[in-house]
Coordinates of C-alpha atoms in Angstrom, one line a residue:
Chain A
X64 CA 40.1 -14.6 -1.9
X65 CA 41.8 -17.9 -2.7
X66 CA 42.5 -20.4 0.0
X67 CA 45.9 -19.9 -0.5
X68 CA 45.6 -16.4 1.3
X69 CA 44.3 -17.7 4.1
X70 CA 46.4 -17.1 7.3
X71 CA 47.9 -20.4 8.7
X72 CA 45.9 -20.9 11.9
X73 CA 42.5 -20.7 10.0
X74 CA 43.4 -23.4 7.6
X75 CA 44.6 -25.7 10.5
X76 CA 41.7 -24.9 12.3
X77 CA 39.3 -26.1 9.7
X78 CA 37.9 -29.6 9.6
X79 CA 39.2 -32.1 7.6
X80 CA 35.3 -33.0 6.3
X81 CA 33.9 -30.0 5.1
X82 CA 30.3 -29.6 4.2
X83 CA 29.8 -28.1 1.1
X84 CA 30.9 -24.9 0.5
X85 CA 28.8 -22.1 0.3
X86 CA 29.9 -20.9 -3.0
X87 CA 29.1 -24.8 -4.4
X88 CA 26.0 -24.6 -3.0
X89 CA 24.6 -21.3 -4.4
X90 CA 26.3 -22.5 -7.9
X91 CA 23.8 -25.0 -7.8
X92 CA 21.2 -23.0 -7.8
X93 CA 20.3 -22.2 -11.7
X94 CA 18.9 -19.2 -11.7
X95 CA 22.3 -18.0 -9.8
X96 CA 23.9 -20.0 -13.0
X97 CA 22.4 -18.4 -15.8
X98 CA 22.4 -15.2 -14.0
X99 CA 25.8 -15.3 -13.5
X100 CA 27.1 -16.7 -16.7
X101 CA 24.8 -13.7 -18.5
X102 CA 26.1 -11.0 -16.1
X103 CA 30.2 -12.7 -16.6
X104 CA 29.7 -12.5 -20.3
X105 CA 28.9 -8.9 -20.2
X106 CA 31.5 -7.7 -18.1
X107 CA 33.9 -9.6 -20.7
X108 CA 32.1 -8.2 -23.7
X109 CA 32.8 -4.9 -21.5
X110 CA 36.5 -5.4 -20.9
X111 CA 37.2 -6.9 -24.0
X112 CA 34.8 -4.0 -26.4
X113 CA 37.9 -2.6 -28.4
X114 CA 39.2 -6.1 -29.7
X115 CA 35.2 -7.1 -30.6
X116 CA 35.7 -5.5 -34.2
X117 CA 34.8 -2.3 -32.8
X118 CA 35.9 1.0 -33.8
X119 CA 35.7 4.4 -32.1
X120 CA 31.9 4.8 -30.9
X121 CA 32.4 8.4 -31.1
X122 CA 33.7 8.8 -34.5
X123 CA 31.1 10.7 -36.6
X124 CA 30.6 10.0 -40.2
X125 CA 27.9 12.4 -42.4
X126 CA 28.7 10.2 -45.2
X127 CA 27.0 6.9 -43.6
X128 CA 24.3 8.3 -41.3
X129 CA 20.8 6.4 -40.8
X130 CA 22.1 3.3 -42.5
X131 CA 20.2 -0.3 -41.9
X132 CA 22.2 -2.7 -40.5
X133 CA 24.7 -5.1 -42.3
X134 CA 25.7 -1.8 -44.9
X135 CA 30.0 -2.0 -45.5
X136 CA 32.1 0.8 -46.0
X137 CA 36.0 1.2 -46.3
X138 CA 37.6 2.7 -43.3
X139 CA 41.4 3.9 -44.1
X140 CA 43.9 3.5 -41.5
X141 CA 46.4 5.4 -40.0
X142 CA 49.1 3.4 -42.5
X143 CA 46.6 4.4 -45.0
X144 CA 45.5 0.6 -46.0
X145 CA 41.8 0.7 -46.5
X146 CA 40.0 -2.1 -45.0
X147 CA 36.5 -3.5 -45.5
X148 CA 33.9 -2.7 -42.2
X149 CA 30.2 -3.8 -42.2
X150 CA 27.8 -2.0 -39.2
X151 CA 26.4 -5.1 -38.3
X152 CA 24.0 -2.8 -36.4
X153 CA 23.4 0.0 -38.9
X154 CA 24.5 3.8 -38.2
X155 CA 22.8 6.6 -36.0
X156 CA 21.9 9.9 -37.6
X157 CA 25.4 10.8 -36.7
X158 CA 27.0 8.3 -38.8
X159 CA 28.4 6.7 -35.7
X160 CA 28.5 2.8 -35.8
X161 CA 25.6 1.4 -33.5
X162 CA 27.2 -2.0 -32.7
X163 CA 30.0 -0.2 -31.2
X164 CA 28.1 1.9 -29.3
X165 CA 26.1 -1.2 -28.0
X166 CA 29.1 -2.6 -27.1
X167 CA 30.9 -0.5 -24.9
X168 CA 27.6 0.9 -24.0
X169 CA 28.2 -2.6 -21.4
X170 CA 30.7 -1.6 -20.4
X171 CA 29.3 2.0 -18.7
X172 CA 26.1 0.3 -18.0
X173 CA 28.6 -2.0 -15.6
X174 CA 30.5 0.1 -14.3
X175 CA 27.7 2.0 -12.8
X176 CA 25.6 -0.9 -11.7
X177 CA 28.1 -1.9 -9.7
X178 CA 29.6 1.7 -8.5
X179 CA 25.7 2.6 -7.4
X180 CA 25.6 -1.3 -5.6
X181 CA 28.8 -0.7 -3.8
X182 CA 28.2 2.9 -2.8
X183 CA 24.4 2.7 -1.5
X184 CA 25.4 -0.3 0.2
X185 CA 28.6 1.3 2.1
X186 CA 26.7 4.4 2.9
X187 CA 23.5 2.5 4.0
X188 CA 25.4 -0.2 6.3
X189 CA 27.1 2.8 8.0
X190 CA 23.3 4.7 8.5
X191 CA 21.9 1.4 9.6
X192 CA 24.6 0.6 11.6
X193 CA 24.5 4.3 13.7
X194 CA 20.8 4.1 13.6
X195 CA 20.6 0.3 14.8
X196 CA 22.8 1.2 17.8
X197 CA 22.6 4.6 19.1
X198 CA 19.3 5.2 20.3
X199 CA 18.6 8.6 20.3
X200 CA 19.8 8.9 17.0
X201 CA 17.1 6.1 15.4
X202 CA 14.4 8.1 15.6
X203 CA 16.1 11.3 14.1
X204 CA 17.7 8.9 10.9
X205 CA 14.4 6.4 10.2
X206 CA 12.4 9.7 10.4
X207 CA 14.6 11.0 7.3
X208 CA 14.3 8.1 5.4
X209 CA 10.9 7.6 5.5
X210 CA 10.5 10.8 4.1
X211 CA 13.2 9.7 1.3
X212 CA 11.4 6.9 0.7
X213 CA 8.1 8.4 0.4
X214 CA 9.5 10.0 -2.8
X215 CA 9.3 7.8 -5.8
X216 CA 13.0 6.8 -6.7
X217 CA 13.1 8.2 -10.4
X218 CA 11.5 11.6 -9.2
X219 CA 14.1 11.9 -6.9
X220 CA 16.7 11.0 -9.0
X221 CA 15.6 13.2 -11.4
X222 CA 15.3 15.9 -8.5
X223 CA 19.3 15.3 -7.6
X224 CA 20.5 15.3 -11.5
X225 CA 18.9 19.0 -12.1
X226 CA 21.2 20.0 -9.1
X227 CA 24.4 20.4 -10.8
X228 CA 25.9 19.4 -14.7
X229 CA 25.0 16.1 -16.3
X230 CA 28.1 13.8 -15.6
X231 CA 28.8 10.0 -14.7
X232 CA 29.4 11.0 -10.9
X233 CA 26.5 13.0 -10.4
X234 CA 24.2 10.6 -12.2
X235 CA 25.9 7.6 -9.5
X236 CA 24.9 10.3 -6.5
X237 CA 21.5 10.9 -8.1
X238 CA 20.8 6.8 -8.4
X239 CA 22.7 5.9 -5.1
X240 CA 20.6 8.4 -2.9
X241 CA 16.8 6.9 -3.7
X242 CA 18.6 3.2 -2.7
X243 CA 19.9 4.4 0.7
X244 CA 17.1 4.2 2.5
X245 CA 16.4 0.6 1.6
X246 CA 20.0 -0.4 3.0
X247 CA 18.9 1.2 6.0
X248 CA 16.3 -0.6 7.0
X249 CA 17.5 -3.7 6.2
X250 CA 20.4 -3.2 8.0
X251 CA 18.6 -1.6 11.0
X252 CA 16.5 -4.3 10.6
X253 CA 19.1 -7.4 11.1
X254 CA 20.9 -5.0 14.0
X255 CA 18.0 -5.0 15.8
X256 CA 17.0 -8.7 15.8
X257 CA 20.8 -9.4 16.2
X258 CA 21.0 -7.8 19.3
X259 CA 18.9 -9.6 21.2
X260 CA 20.8 -12.9 20.6
X261 CA 22.0 -14.7 23.4
X262 CA 25.8 -14.5 22.4
X263 CA 25.5 -10.8 21.4
X264 CA 23.9 -10.3 25.1
X265 CA 27.0 -12.4 26.2
X266 CA 29.6 -10.3 24.3
X267 CA 28.1 -7.4 26.4
X268 CA 28.4 -8.8 29.5
X269 CA 32.2 -10.0 29.5
X270 CA 32.6 -5.9 28.4
X271 CA 33.3 -6.2 24.4
X272 CA 33.4 -2.6 23.2
X273 CA 31.1 -1.3 21.0
X274 CA 33.0 -0.7 17.6
X275 CA 34.2 -4.7 18.3
X276 CA 30.9 -6.0 18.8
X277 CA 29.8 -4.4 15.8
X278 CA 32.4 -5.6 13.8
X279 CA 32.8 -9.2 15.3
X280 CA 29.1 -10.3 15.8
X281 CA 26.9 -8.0 14.0
X282 CA 28.6 -7.3 10.7
X283 CA 28.9 -10.5 9.5
X284 CA 25.0 -11.2 10.2
X285 CA 24.6 -8.4 7.3
X286 CA 26.7 -10.2 4.8
X287 CA 24.4 -12.3 3.0
X288 CA 21.6 -10.2 3.1
X289 CA 23.3 -6.9 1.7
X290 CA 24.5 -9.7 -1.3
X291 CA 21.5 -10.0 -2.4
X292 CA 20.3 -6.4 -1.8
X293 CA 23.1 -5.3 -3.6
X294 CA 22.4 -7.3 -6.5
X295 CA 19.0 -6.4 -6.9
X296 CA 20.3 -2.6 -6.5
X297 CA 23.0 -3.1 -9.1
X298 CA 20.1 -4.1 -11.4
X299 CA 17.6 -1.2 -11.0
X300 CA 20.6 1.4 -11.3
X301 CA 21.5 0.2 -14.7
X302 CA 18.0 0.2 -15.3
X303 CA 17.2 3.9 -13.9
X304 CA 20.3 5.3 -15.6
X305 CA 19.1 3.9 -19.2
X306 CA 15.9 6.0 -18.2
X307 CA 17.7 8.9 -17.1
X308 CA 19.8 8.8 -20.1
X309 CA 17.2 8.4 -22.2
X310 CA 15.3 11.5 -20.8
X311 CA 18.3 13.3 -22.0
X312 CA 19.0 14.1 -18.6
X313 CA 21.6 11.6 -17.8
X314 CA 25.1 11.0 -18.6
X315 CA 26.2 13.6 -21.5
X316 CA 25.0 11.8 -25.2
X317 CA 28.7 11.8 -26.8
X318 CA 29.2 8.5 -24.0
X319 CA 27.8 5.3 -25.1
X320 CA 25.3 4.2 -23.0
X321 CA 22.3 2.0 -23.8
X322 CA 20.0 5.0 -22.5
X323 CA 21.9 7.2 -24.8
X324 CA 21.9 5.1 -27.8
X325 CA 18.4 4.9 -27.6
X326 CA 17.9 8.5 -26.9
X327 CA 19.8 9.2 -29.4
X328 CA 17.6 6.8 -32.1
X329 CA 14.1 8.4 -31.0
X330 CA 13.2 11.0 -33.1
X331 CA 14.0 8.4 -36.4
X332 CA 12.2 5.3 -34.3
X333 CA 9.4 5.3 -37.4
X334 CA 11.7 4.7 -40.1
X335 CA 15.3 2.8 -38.0
X336 CA 13.7 1.0 -35.2
X337 CA 17.7 -0.4 -34.6
X338 CA 18.6 2.4 -32.9
X339 CA 16.3 1.6 -30.2
X340 CA 15.8 -2.0 -30.3
X341 CA 19.6 -3.6 -30.0
X342 CA 20.6 -1.6 -26.9
X343 CA 16.6 -2.0 -25.5
X344 CA 17.4 -5.7 -26.0
X345 CA 20.9 -5.7 -23.9
X346 CA 19.3 -3.3 -21.7
X347 CA 16.8 -6.3 -20.8
X348 CA 18.9 -9.1 -21.1
X349 CA 21.5 -7.2 -18.4
X350 CA 18.6 -6.5 -15.9
X351 CA 16.8 -9.8 -16.3
X352 CA 20.2 -11.7 -15.6
X353 CA 20.8 -9.5 -12.9
X354 CA 17.4 -9.7 -11.5
X355 CA 17.8 -13.5 -11.8
X356 CA 21.4 -13.6 -10.2
X357 CA 19.6 -11.8 -7.1
X358 CA 16.7 -14.1 -6.9
X359 CA 18.7 -17.2 -7.1
X360 CA 21.0 -15.5 -3.9
X361 CA 18.5 -14.3 -2.1
X362 CA 16.9 -18.3 -2.0
X363 CA 20.4 -19.7 -1.5
X364 CA 22.4 -17.1 0.8
X365 CA 19.1 -15.9 2.3
X366 CA 16.5 -18.3 2.9
X367 CA 14.9 -16.5 5.9
X368 CA 14.7 -13.5 4.0
X369 CA 13.4 -15.2 1.1
X370 CA 10.3 -16.5 3.2
X371 CA 9.5 -13.0 4.5
X372 CA 9.2 -11.4 1.0
Chain B
X179 CA -12.6 3.8 12.3
X180 CA -12.9 7.4 12.0
X181 CA -11.0 8.2 14.8
X182 CA -8.5 5.8 13.2
X183 CA -8.4 7.3 9.9
X184 CA -8.0 10.4 11.8
X185 CA -4.8 9.3 13.6
X186 CA -3.6 7.9 10.3
X187 CA -3.8 11.0 8.3
X188 CA -2.0 12.8 10.9
X189 CA 0.7 10.4 10.8
X190 CA 1.3 11.3 7.1
X191 CA 2.3 14.7 8.1
X192 CA 5.5 14.2 9.5
X193 CA 6.3 12.7 6.7
X194 CA 5.2 15.0 4.3
X195 CA 7.2 17.8 6.3
X196 CA 10.3 16.0 6.6
X197 CA 9.9 15.4 2.3
X198 CA 9.0 19.3 2.5
X199 CA 12.3 20.0 3.9
X200 CA 14.3 17.8 1.8
X201 CA 12.4 19.4 -1.3
X202 CA 13.1 23.0 0.2
X203 CA 16.5 22.2 1.2
X204 CA 17.3 20.5 -2.4
X205 CA 17.0 24.4 -4.3
X206 CA 19.0 25.7 -1.7
X207 CA 21.8 23.5 -2.4
X208 CA 22.2 24.4 -6.1
X209 CA 25.4 25.8 -6.8
X210 CA 23.4 28.7 -8.9
X211 CA 21.4 31.5 -7.6
X212 CA 17.6 31.3 -8.5
X213 CA 17.5 34.8 -8.5
X214 CA 20.4 35.3 -11.0
X215 CA 18.4 32.8 -13.1
X216 CA 15.1 34.7 -13.3
X217 CA 16.7 38.1 -13.8
X218 CA 18.3 36.6 -16.9
X219 CA 21.3 36.9 -18.5
X220 CA 21.3 40.7 -19.3
X221 CA 20.1 41.8 -15.5
X222 CA 22.7 43.5 -13.7
X223 CA 23.3 43.0 -10.1
X224 CA 20.8 45.5 -8.6
X225 CA 18.0 43.9 -11.0
X226 CA 19.0 40.4 -9.2
X227 CA 19.5 41.8 -6.0
X228 CA 15.4 43.5 -6.4
X229 CA 14.3 40.3 -7.1
X230 CA 15.9 38.4 -4.6
X231 CA 14.5 41.0 -2.3
X232 CA 11.2 40.3 -3.7
X233 CA 11.7 36.1 -3.1
X234 CA 12.8 36.9 0.5
X235 CA 16.6 35.2 -0.8
X236 CA 17.9 37.4 1.6
X237 CA 16.3 36.3 4.8
X238 CA 17.5 33.8 7.2
X239 CA 17.1 30.2 5.9
X240 CA 14.6 29.3 8.6
X241 CA 12.5 32.4 7.8
X242 CA 12.3 31.6 3.7
X243 CA 11.4 27.6 5.1
X244 CA 8.4 29.1 7.1
X245 CA 7.2 31.7 4.3
X246 CA 7.8 28.7 1.7
X247 CA 5.8 26.4 3.9
X248 CA 3.4 28.9 4.6
X249 CA 2.8 29.5 0.8
X250 CA 2.2 25.7 -0.1
X251 CA -0.1 25.6 2.3
X252 CA -2.3 28.5 0.7
X253 CA -1.8 26.6 -3.0
X254 CA 1.1 29.1 -4.1
X255 CA 3.5 26.7 -5.6
X256 CA 5.5 29.9 -6.9
X257 CA 6.5 30.7 -10.5
X258 CA 7.7 28.5 -13.1
X259 CA 11.3 30.1 -14.0
X260 CA 10.7 28.6 -17.2
X261 CA 6.9 28.5 -18.0
X262 CA 6.4 31.9 -16.5
X263 CA 3.1 31.5 -15.0
X264 CA 2.4 30.0 -11.6
X265 CA 3.1 26.7 -10.9
X266 CA -0.2 25.6 -9.5
X267 CA -2.1 26.7 -13.0
X268 CA 0.9 24.6 -15.0
X269 CA -0.1 21.2 -12.8
X270 CA -3.6 22.1 -13.2
X271 CA -3.4 22.5 -17.1
X272 CA -1.2 18.7 -16.8
X273 CA -3.2 16.6 -14.7
X274 CA -6.3 15.4 -16.8
X275 CA -3.7 13.7 -18.9
X276 CA -1.7 11.9 -16.2
X277 CA -4.9 11.0 -14.1
X278 CA -6.3 9.3 -17.2
X279 CA -3.4 7.3 -17.8
X280 CA -2.6 6.1 -14.7
X281 CA -6.1 5.2 -13.8
X282 CA -6.4 3.3 -16.9
X283 CA -3.2 1.6 -15.9
X284 CA -4.5 0.3 -13.0
X285 CA -7.6 -1.0 -14.2
X286 CA -6.1 -2.7 -16.9
X287 CA -3.5 -4.1 -14.5
X288 CA -5.8 -5.3 -12.4
X289 CA -8.2 -6.8 -15.0
X290 CA -5.5 -9.1 -16.2
X291 CA -3.1 -9.5 -13.5
X292 CA -5.5 -11.1 -11.1
X293 CA -7.3 -13.9 -12.8
X294 CA -3.6 -14.7 -14.4
X295 CA -2.3 -15.1 -10.6
X296 CA -5.5 -16.6 -9.5
X297 CA -5.1 -19.5 -12.8
X298 CA -1.4 -19.9 -11.9
X299 CA -2.2 -21.1 -8.4
X300 CA -4.7 -22.8 -9.7
X301 CA -3.1 -24.6 -12.2
X302 CA 0.2 -24.8 -9.9
X303 CA 3.1 -26.3 -11.8
X304 CA 1.3 -26.3 -15.2
X305 CA 2.8 -24.5 -18.3
X306 CA 0.3 -21.6 -17.5
X307 CA 2.2 -21.5 -13.9
X308 CA 5.7 -21.2 -15.8
X309 CA 4.5 -18.8 -18.5
X310 CA 3.0 -16.2 -15.5
X311 CA 6.0 -16.3 -13.3
X312 CA 8.7 -16.2 -16.6
X313 CA 6.4 -12.9 -17.9
X314 CA 6.7 -11.6 -14.1
X315 CA 10.4 -12.0 -14.1
X316 CA 10.3 -10.3 -17.3
X317 CA 7.9 -7.6 -16.7
X318 CA 10.5 -6.2 -14.0
X319 CA 13.6 -6.0 -16.1
X320 CA 12.8 -4.9 -19.8
X321 CA 12.4 -1.1 -19.3
X322 CA 9.7 0.8 -20.2
X323 CA 10.6 2.5 -23.1
X324 CA 11.6 -0.5 -24.7
X325 CA 8.0 -2.2 -24.3
X326 CA 6.5 1.5 -25.5
X327 CA 8.2 1.1 -28.5
X328 CA 7.9 -2.5 -29.0
X329 CA 4.1 -1.8 -28.8
X330 CA 4.2 1.3 -31.2
X331 CA 6.2 -0.6 -33.6
X332 CA 3.8 -3.3 -33.5
X333 CA 0.3 -1.9 -33.3
X334 CA 0.7 1.4 -34.8
X335 CA 3.3 1.3 -37.1
X336 CA 3.3 -2.3 -38.7
X337 CA -0.4 -3.3 -37.8
X338 CA -1.6 0.2 -38.4
X339 CA -4.6 0.0 -35.9
X340 CA -3.7 2.7 -33.5
X341 CA -2.2 6.0 -33.1
X342 CA 1.5 6.6 -32.8
X343 CA 1.9 9.4 -30.3
X344 CA -0.1 12.2 -28.7
X345 CA -3.3 13.2 -26.3
X346 CA -6.2 13.9 -26.8
X347 CA -8.6 15.4 -24.0
X348 CA -11.6 13.5 -22.6
X349 CA -13.8 16.7 -23.4
X350 CA -13.2 16.8 -27.0
X351 CA -14.5 12.8 -27.4
X352 CA -14.4 9.8 -25.3
X353 CA -13.4 7.7 -28.6
X354 CA -10.2 9.7 -29.4
X355 CA -9.5 9.8 -25.5
X356 CA -9.5 6.1 -25.5
X357 CA -7.8 5.2 -28.6
X358 CA -4.8 7.3 -27.3
X359 CA -4.7 5.8 -24.2
X360 CA -4.5 1.9 -25.1
X361 CA -0.8 1.7 -25.8
X362 CA 0.4 3.9 -23.1
X363 CA -1.8 2.3 -20.5
X364 CA -0.6 -1.0 -22.0
X365 CA 2.9 0.1 -22.0
X366 CA 2.6 0.9 -18.5
X367 CA 0.9 -2.0 -17.2
X368 CA 3.4 -4.4 -18.1
X369 CA 5.2 -3.8 -14.7
X370 CA 1.9 -4.0 -12.6
X371 CA 1.1 -7.0 -14.4
X372 CA 3.9 -8.8 -13.7
X373 CA 3.9 -7.4 -9.8
X374 CA 0.3 -8.1 -9.1
X375 CA 0.2 -11.5 -10.7
X376 CA 3.0 -12.7 -8.8
X377 CA 1.8 -11.5 -5.4
X378 CA -1.9 -12.9 -6.7
X379 CA -0.4 -16.3 -7.1
X380 CA 1.7 -17.0 -4.2
X381 CA -1.1 -15.0 -1.7
X382 CA -3.8 -18.0 -3.4
X383 CA -1.2 -20.4 -3.3
X384 CA -1.1 -20.0 0.4
X385 CA -4.4 -20.2 1.4
X386 CA -5.5 -22.7 -1.2
X387 CA -4.5 -25.5 1.3
X388 CA -6.8 -24.3 4.1
X389 CA -9.5 -26.1 5.7
X390 CA -12.4 -23.5 4.6
X391 CA -11.4 -24.2 1.0
X392 CA -11.8 -28.1 1.2
X393 CA -15.1 -27.4 2.7
X394 CA -16.1 -25.5 0.0
X395 CA -15.5 -27.9 -2.2
X396 CA -16.6 -30.6 0.0
X397 CA -20.3 -28.9 0.2
X398 CA -20.2 -28.4 -3.7
X399 CA -19.5 -25.6 -4.7
X400 CA -18.5 -24.8 -8.6
X401 CA -14.6 -24.6 -8.7
X402 CA -14.7 -20.9 -9.9
X403 CA -16.8 -19.9 -6.9
X404 CA -14.4 -21.5 -4.6
X405 CA -11.1 -19.7 -6.4
X406 CA -13.1 -16.2 -6.2
X407 CA -15.3 -16.3 -3.0
X408 CA -13.2 -18.3 -1.2
X409 CA -9.7 -18.3 -2.5
X410 CA -9.2 -15.0 -3.6
X411 CA -11.4 -13.2 -1.1
X412 CA -9.0 -14.2 1.4
X413 CA -5.9 -13.8 -0.3
X414 CA -6.8 -9.8 -0.8
X415 CA -4.8 -8.2 1.5
X416 CA -1.1 -8.5 0.3
X417 CA -2.9 -8.3 -3.3
X418 CA -4.1 -4.3 -2.3
X419 CA -1.0 -3.9 -0.6
X420 CA 1.2 -4.8 -3.6
X421 CA -1.3 -2.3 -6.0
X422 CA -0.7 1.0 -3.4
X423 CA 3.3 -0.2 -3.6
X424 CA 3.2 -0.6 -7.4
X425 CA 2.0 3.5 -7.4
X426 CA 5.9 4.3 -7.4
X427 CA 6.5 2.3 -10.3
X428 CA 3.7 3.6 -12.0
X429 CA 4.7 7.2 -11.3
X430 CA 8.3 6.1 -12.2
X431 CA 6.6 4.9 -15.4
X432 CA 4.6 7.3 -16.2
X433 CA 7.6 10.1 -16.5
X434 CA 8.6 7.8 -19.0
X435 CA 5.4 6.7 -20.7
X436 CA 4.5 10.4 -21.4
X437 CA 7.9 10.8 -22.9
X438 CA 7.8 8.0 -25.5
X439 CA 3.9 8.8 -26.3
X440 CA 4.4 12.8 -25.9
X441 CA 1.6 13.0 -24.0
X442 CA 1.7 16.4 -22.2
X443 CA 0.7 15.5 -18.7
X444 CA 2.9 16.0 -15.3
X445 CA 5.5 13.6 -16.6
X446 CA 6.5 15.5 -19.7
X447 CA 6.6 18.6 -17.7
X448 CA 9.0 17.1 -15.1
X449 CA 11.2 16.5 -17.8
X450 CA 11.0 19.6 -19.2
X451 CA 11.5 21.1 -15.9
X452 CA 14.8 19.0 -15.4
X453 CA 16.1 20.2 -18.4
X454 CA 15.4 23.8 -17.7
X455 CA 16.4 23.7 -14.4
X456 CA 13.0 25.3 -13.3
X457 CA 13.4 24.5 -9.6
X458 CA 9.9 25.8 -8.4
X459 CA 8.2 23.2 -10.7
X460 CA 10.5 20.1 -9.8
X461 CA 9.5 21.2 -6.3
X462 CA 6.2 21.3 -6.8
X463 CA 6.0 18.0 -9.1
X464 CA 7.9 16.1 -6.6
X465 CA 5.9 17.0 -3.4
X466 CA 2.5 16.3 -5.6
X467 CA 3.6 12.6 -6.9
X468 CA 5.0 11.9 -3.1
X469 CA 1.9 13.4 -1.6
X470 CA -0.3 11.4 -4.0
X471 CA 2.0 8.1 -3.2
X472 CA 1.7 8.5 0.9
X473 CA -2.3 9.1 0.3
X474 CA -2.9 5.9 -2.3
X475 CA -1.0 3.7 0.5
X476 CA -3.1 5.3 3.5
X477 CA -6.0 4.2 1.1
X478 CA -4.7 1.1 1.0
X479 CA -4.5 0.5 4.5
X480 CA -7.9 1.6 5.1
X481 CA -9.2 -1.1 2.5
X482 CA -7.8 -4.0 4.8
X483 CA -11.4 -3.9 6.8
X484 CA -13.5 -3.9 3.7
X485 CA -11.6 -7.2 2.6
X486 CA -10.6 -8.6 5.6
X487 CA -13.4 -7.9 8.0
X488 CA -11.2 -9.5 11.0
X489 CA -9.3 -6.4 10.7
X490 CA -10.5 -3.7 13.1
X491 CA -9.0 -0.1 14.1

């Protein structure tokens, strides 16, 4: 949100000499800076993928199968003109351009990471607030969460995927479900400690209705830890999606995701390691950057949490 | 102590019961009819109805659950849709490779990570410390299969030191068994090493400033004895805890690693079962892995008294 968008009265109340803004403190942290730069770079790559010298990532070319990186071929455009095209990262066993697939893969991976993070935080926040505030539901909810936590995340995701046809939505839901209990626990712990605070007791005394109390006093306390948690969820979601796709139970194989490119490259790995190498490096870089961002955000936004862990 | 062990064992029952309910409901949530899947494409409606009756799928859901749980407790995990075998038999057949791989990995990870973590804490702020910390961030981020293929490429294809893929049962010779487990175990241990080295460093660092470390040095103990006997021994509880939690990562990693190295274990079975929509097998594997995870963490809790005699139950 930009400063101009703030309502006039808030802008007026703001003191003249301000302490350095949160954004500034956060950006001064080196791991936030490095992580955010790489993530931003990947996001831009994902958005402008069509203009990065790519061709249709799904285009199959039976003549140019399994080519080493750097091989050249001519492409006939719609107007009949022929242009030279270099397969920078080679081609896969269907003759698709690996470079184009890797670039478009950034798009799919980031969309999945962000969607999963937003969904699990939203669902987890709601359930966590309910568990923290409605006593009789607390026991039931937390036991169900304990049960979910006892199932290793990848197995739970695989189980959920097996329930329906493979597709983007099914994969997103399958990754969200194992992440929810972690968010619920975090939110509930915050709610339980906040409700003992004097200002919350004061608010209860003056008769603030519960929904308002949650929104006004409890919710703001969950924002910083949830941003941190959401960042880590985003990273692990990208990793789990790649694992599911790699195992052949994720997103349909024609969609270019890093996991799918690697799954396709498995059978010919001995002769053509590039099909696994390029997407693998991108994946590792993306997850590393997001984890660094998360570490830095935790240290700056949520020092209490940083000490706890 | 025994009373405590029993109490803790009893406390795992509700958790496992909830896992069982979730796993049971999972099958009922499928859009497809299990009876129709078993009957195959050429079955008529009477045959499907007959199978449904035989499996008890026409009973009320609560009755079904009670029957299913009863069978489960007798070790009857049902019959696999896809392999047409008893699931218990299937699992028994696949247990050895997975257990070998998991144990080998844990031993390897602890043997590498704990000394690394201690050294990093001892040389706090040095280049060694930075390398260990950098590796631990990297280890979390590089996907298991990328590490696996990298190791295969370097050690099996380029250097030709080790076999590329496959598994040999321990009964057919320990040498071949070990040889084929080295690369998968190295692959799988990376995440664990990252996790354990990081915690070891932090918890050793925490105790290094304690008075008893200074006392031990003052009475002339060698540095290595100070580190192992005084620092590490007092830093052990968080380290074993994280090993227990790392089992979840290990189980996830097993599924992927077995696919990369074509090891016929439980992980490979899980992937095949998901691909074939073989629900009884999926259910059994999820239950089994969850039970293993819960029990290992219980075991970890119980070792606390050994590592820290001040803790009494």
